[in-house]
Amino acid sequence: MSERIRGNSVLPANREAITLETADGLSLVGELATPIDRPPVATMICLHPLPTHGGMMDSHLFRKASYRLPALAGIAVLRFNTRGTSSVQGTSEGEFDSGVGEQFDVAAAVEHAEFAELPHLWIVGWSFGTDLALMYGLEPSVEGVVLLSPPIRSAGPQHLKAWADSGKPVTALIPEHDDYLQPPEARERFAAIPQAEVIGVEGAKHLWVGDSERVLDEIVRKLAPDVPVPLPNTWDGPMERADSSAYKDRTVAAFDND
């Protein structure tokens, strides 16, 4: 019997706790979720929002991606806490470094995916994570980037030019009511990258509460173009429910169950 997929629905996957080791000597807490019945068709490396404002590997879009995409789209989902960031999985070593030392965190995630021989690596950044993606994600093994609510605060013209010169695909999902960068300005900023696809999402806000399905569909459209979207909203098979109580006092974006 089919059951509706909700925000805290956990579909079957192989879920492995991982530790990322950075070049500057830190151990970062992470998880790799892969399809249970087939090799992955692509890999999503998640770079979470600002940890000083509640961002972490369990921020709701990335949690839902790890719970759904291995089963529904065959996508491997690698998420982790950047330095000094905490979630129920644990706290990564080090301290928040305002996007400077985090370059080693991004590199460690990409290296882990390479070592695990995961296919078709894409970086998906959200808010603060989009600046990390633009500044540090242009690795040879990375095929492209998806940016969710990019503020473009730390990333500079030189980073946009590097992506432009690379020719690699850049997709930016811009909420209509974003707090930092709305669609008209986003189109102007991303004009520096000729191949960039800027998608304005009507009615959406920076935290994407209530718009998770649209975001996941767009990610799948880029990473696994052979998978039909929109993704199913029901599941006929085993399904667990995640406990969101650990985040009741955190930002609404952390563990939204809508």
XYZ file of N, CA, C and O in Angstrom, residues 2 6 18 20 26 37 41 54 56 84 92 97 99 109 125 162 174 185 197 212 234 237 246 249:
96
model
N 0.601 2.174 -0.895
C 1.398 3.392 -0.978
C 1.110 4.311 0.191
O -0.022 4.421 0.656
N 6.316 12.383 3.551
C 6.248 13.636 4.295
C 7.663 14.120 4.616
O 8.649 13.465 4.281
N 30.394 8.906 8.211
C 31.738 9.076 7.680
C 32.461 10.179 8.442
O 31.843 11.029 9.086
N 35.410 13.037 7.633
C 36.247 13.703 6.641
C 37.471 14.278 7.333
O 37.349 14.946 8.360
N 41.793 18.555 10.783
C 40.527 18.448 11.493
C 39.731 17.238 11.017
O 39.849 16.814 9.865
N 19.768 -0.623 -3.806
C 19.541 -1.698 -4.766
C 20.258 -1.506 -6.100
O 20.044 -2.265 -7.035
N 23.701 6.960 -9.667
C 23.866 7.536 -11.004
C 24.594 8.872 -10.942
O 25.116 9.351 -11.955
N 22.218 28.575 12.528
C 21.492 27.313 12.576
C 21.759 26.364 11.440
O 21.212 25.258 11.412
N 23.468 23.508 9.165
C 24.175 22.262 9.502
C 23.808 21.211 8.460
O 22.979 21.460 7.581
N 33.476 23.156 13.292
C 32.816 23.772 14.421
C 31.300 23.661 14.424
O 30.640 24.205 15.318
N 31.718 18.711 14.374
C 32.996 18.677 13.672
C 34.035 19.474 14.445
O 33.721 20.478 15.097
N 35.097 29.580 10.562
C 36.164 30.471 10.094
C 35.696 31.419 9.006
O 36.489 31.840 8.159
N 34.246 31.198 6.279
C 34.447 30.850 4.884
C 35.883 30.805 4.426
O 36.139 30.624 3.234
N 35.620 16.895 1.462
C 34.406 16.228 0.993
C 34.584 15.712 -0.430
O 34.202 14.574 -0.752
N 25.141 23.817 -2.963
C 25.311 24.722 -1.833
C 24.028 25.459 -1.536
O 23.216 25.712 -2.434
N 36.064 32.343 -13.001
C 36.640 30.996 -13.065
C 35.586 29.979 -13.496
O 35.858 29.094 -14.324
N 16.616 30.871 -7.185
C 16.483 32.143 -6.486
C 15.036 32.324 -6.013
O 14.120 32.435 -6.837
N 18.096 40.880 -9.607
C 19.511 41.143 -9.335
C 20.355 39.904 -9.580
O 21.503 39.990 -10.049
N 22.320 29.044 -15.399
C 20.860 28.988 -15.486
C 20.295 29.551 -14.187
O 20.541 28.994 -13.111
N 10.265 22.433 -0.568
C 11.295 21.399 -0.652
C 11.177 20.573 -1.929
O 12.187 20.259 -2.580
N 4.466 9.614 -3.139
C 4.090 8.447 -2.343
C 5.144 7.362 -2.518
O 5.918 7.378 -3.480
N 6.448 0.754 -0.029
C 7.537 -0.045 0.516
C 7.853 0.391 1.927
O 7.152 1.229 2.515
N 14.831 16.909 18.364
C 16.130 17.465 18.752
C 16.310 18.883 18.244
O 17.177 19.614 18.730
N 14.119 23.721 19.126
C 14.530 25.069 19.520
C 15.483 25.709 18.523
O 16.023 26.776 18.776
